[in-house]
């Protein structure tokens, strides 16, 4: 266990559905991240939250909407996704930006 | 642009052999480097890290070597075991970035 928990582990959704991914960290960290991992590609940074404030958005499409209600919880709200959005979505946290990240197990998302 | 990359996409070894996974980084100003292991269905797990003021760092069965002259990072795994089979990522911390930059990964396959 890394101290970062993601739910659900697997998600299948249609292009018109709305769903949310949840991440919770029990490490007392003050920065949390969403990454997208597609086959044969490096990890792609989507969003960064530091002290509950979004500090980086890396040009992610608006069909992905993050929410960070407190330093321990992070959500990724999904709506009208495309099949190419199918990927493993990883949450991570750190106590010091730019250093070791602690990852959750990810949500494997399939968009039909 | 600058990126982190890996020389070998797949490395196959016999159980008990020593494994060496290589990584080339392109940002000479990066001062922190890290290796992750990702098993199937799991998120990346921290293995070992090293700062730029060091050339070598050892952990349990693993050693990371940093050659700043040629911007090369390697991970050595001693007495490789089947449980070491996974994808291994290197990452760097370029200055001015809020998080790590990841390479594509190398698949390590260990045969009994």
XYZ file of C-alpha atoms in Angstrom:
224
model
C 0.000 0.000 0.000
C 1.328 3.419 -0.971
C -1.118 5.451 1.089
C -2.926 6.644 -2.038
C -6.269 4.995 -2.771
C -8.161 5.288 -6.031
C -11.705 4.204 -6.844
C -13.075 2.658 -8.896
C -10.329 0.307 -10.135
C -12.142 -0.259 -13.420
C -14.735 1.834 -15.237
C -16.560 1.331 -18.509
C -18.628 4.219 -19.770
C -20.401 5.377 -22.871
C -19.592 8.644 -24.555
C -22.693 10.326 -23.139
C -22.180 9.221 -19.528
C -20.962 11.301 -16.609
C -18.737 9.644 -14.039
C -16.187 10.630 -11.421
C -12.873 9.165 -10.344
C -11.883 9.478 -6.714
C -8.493 9.664 -5.049
C -7.656 9.831 -1.356
C -4.228 10.106 0.236
C -3.402 9.302 3.861
C 0.153 10.645 3.823
C -0.366 14.220 4.906
C 0.894 15.501 1.562
C -0.009 18.936 0.249
C 0.173 18.356 -3.512
C -1.887 15.954 -5.603
C -1.788 15.070 -9.284
C -3.764 13.412 -12.026
C -1.821 11.541 -14.710
C -2.993 9.735 -17.816
C -1.171 6.576 -18.870
C -1.793 5.288 -22.390
C -0.180 2.256 -23.959
C 3.412 2.813 -25.088
C 3.435 6.464 -23.996
C 5.091 8.210 -21.078
C 2.957 9.315 -18.190
C 1.094 12.490 -19.149
C 0.508 15.091 -16.473
C -3.071 16.372 -16.474
C -3.593 18.445 -13.342
C -1.648 19.602 -10.322
C -3.172 20.791 -7.070
C -1.035 22.363 -4.394
C -2.627 23.323 -1.089
C -6.022 22.648 -2.716
C -5.427 25.223 -5.461
C -4.999 24.155 -9.065
C -1.618 25.318 -10.241
C -1.218 23.599 -13.592
C -3.645 22.364 -16.219
C -1.529 21.133 -19.099
C -4.123 21.928 -21.814
C -6.428 19.077 -20.883
C -9.800 19.050 -22.720
C -12.704 20.500 -20.774
C -14.460 17.121 -20.722
C -12.083 16.397 -17.824
C -12.855 18.490 -14.756
C -10.806 18.163 -11.553
C -11.949 18.977 -8.051
C -9.886 19.152 -4.876
C -12.138 19.821 -1.856
C -9.301 19.384 0.664
C -5.681 18.311 0.777
C -6.556 14.624 1.133
C -9.108 14.209 -1.637
C -9.006 14.655 -5.385
C -11.679 13.964 -7.975
C -11.708 13.816 -11.743
C -15.145 14.408 -13.218
C -15.684 12.932 -16.660
C -18.350 13.823 -19.222
C -18.864 13.237 -22.945
C -15.569 11.386 -23.251
C -14.166 9.997 -26.478
C -12.860 6.464 -27.140
C -9.313 7.844 -27.289
C -9.696 8.846 -23.641
C -9.533 5.171 -22.713
C -6.454 4.803 -20.511
C -5.204 4.217 -16.997
C -5.749 7.313 -14.865
C -3.318 7.628 -12.002
C -3.484 9.818 -8.960
C -0.321 10.759 -7.091
C 0.692 12.882 -4.137
C 3.870 14.360 -2.754
C 5.033 16.277 0.242
C 7.498 18.267 -1.842
C 6.813 19.283 -5.421
C 9.272 17.967 -7.947
C 10.317 15.044 -5.800
C 9.132 11.539 -5.067
C 5.548 10.890 -6.067
C 3.374 8.292 -4.383
C 0.938 6.733 -6.830
C -2.393 5.027 -6.435
C -3.222 1.848 -8.320
C -5.123 3.765 -10.964
C -8.521 3.566 -12.603
C -8.584 1.628 -15.871
C -11.084 3.537 -17.989
C -12.713 2.225 -21.154
C -14.883 4.559 -23.211
C -17.215 2.804 -25.628
C 11.710 19.523 -26.552
C 13.666 17.992 -23.719
C 12.577 14.595 -22.546
C 13.541 11.495 -20.682
C 13.939 8.362 -22.753
C 14.945 4.730 -22.440
C 17.320 2.823 -24.717
C 15.689 -0.627 -24.585
C 11.948 -1.169 -24.640
C 12.228 -4.836 -23.500
C 14.903 -6.644 -21.529
C 14.769 -10.418 -21.033
C 16.984 -12.082 -18.413
C 17.290 -15.381 -16.613
C 16.520 -15.683 -12.931
C 19.640 -15.018 -10.914
C 21.249 -12.790 -13.539
C 22.010 -9.146 -12.911
C 19.863 -6.703 -14.891
C 20.793 -3.261 -16.121
C 18.151 -0.837 -17.339
C 19.344 2.355 -18.971
C 17.882 5.820 -19.303
C 19.031 8.913 -21.182
C 17.959 12.300 -19.944
C 18.342 15.521 -21.858
C 18.038 18.313 -19.306
C 21.507 18.868 -17.891
C 20.060 21.106 -15.169
C 17.935 18.349 -13.636
C 19.068 17.724 -10.080
C 16.917 14.810 -8.992
C 16.279 11.434 -10.614
C 14.099 8.520 -9.667
C 13.239 4.983 -10.741
C 9.792 3.452 -10.539
C 8.569 -0.108 -11.029
C 5.098 -0.770 -12.396
C 3.587 -4.217 -12.267
C 0.578 -5.162 -14.341
C -2.609 -3.677 -12.920
C -0.796 -1.499 -10.391
C 0.445 2.045 -10.149
C 4.150 2.925 -10.290
C 6.071 2.077 -7.120
C 9.174 3.939 -5.967
C 12.398 1.960 -6.179
C 15.278 4.347 -5.616
C 16.248 7.958 -6.204
C 19.450 9.955 -6.530
C 20.442 13.600 -6.481
C 22.820 15.172 -8.927
C 25.541 15.608 -6.308
C 25.926 11.818 -6.202
C 27.166 9.276 -8.773
C 25.880 6.125 -7.162
C 23.324 5.050 -4.641
C 22.547 1.567 -3.410
C 19.404 0.020 -2.053
C 18.365 -3.519 -1.384
C 19.457 -5.447 -4.512
C 19.261 -2.261 -6.568
C 21.846 0.344 -7.494
C 21.323 3.567 -9.400
C 24.238 5.099 -11.293
C 24.266 8.664 -12.557
C 26.667 9.854 -15.235
C 26.147 13.584 -15.614
C 28.819 13.897 -18.292
C 26.761 11.898 -20.788
C 23.403 12.479 -19.096
C 22.833 8.826 -18.427
C 21.032 7.035 -15.623
C 20.987 3.303 -15.021
C 19.279 0.891 -12.670
C 21.079 -2.284 -11.729
C 19.143 -5.145 -10.181
C 21.214 -7.887 -8.602
C 20.130 -11.549 -8.672
C 17.007 -10.781 -10.654
C 13.917 -12.694 -9.587
C 10.653 -13.476 -11.408
C 8.942 -10.987 -9.106
C 11.104 -8.264 -10.647
C 9.237 -8.649 -13.943
C 7.583 -5.292 -14.558
C 7.910 -2.031 -16.464
C 10.602 0.269 -15.101
C 10.416 4.055 -15.538
C 13.027 6.658 -14.968
C 12.069 10.242 -14.240
C 13.857 13.540 -13.775
C 13.061 16.835 -12.153
C 13.835 19.624 -14.639
C 14.130 23.063 -13.034
C 10.990 25.137 -13.284
C 8.716 22.107 -13.486
C 6.236 21.391 -10.721
C 6.623 17.652 -11.032
C 8.703 14.849 -12.491
C 9.112 14.176 -16.216
C 8.820 10.504 -17.080
C 10.299 8.264 -19.755
C 8.352 5.634 -21.678
C 9.505 2.656 -19.652
C 11.375 -0.607 -20.172
C 9.718 -3.970 -19.793
C 11.859 -6.403 -17.769
C 11.014 -10.074 -18.282
C 12.603 -12.596 -15.933
C 12.540 -16.257 -16.878
C 12.763 -18.949 -14.173
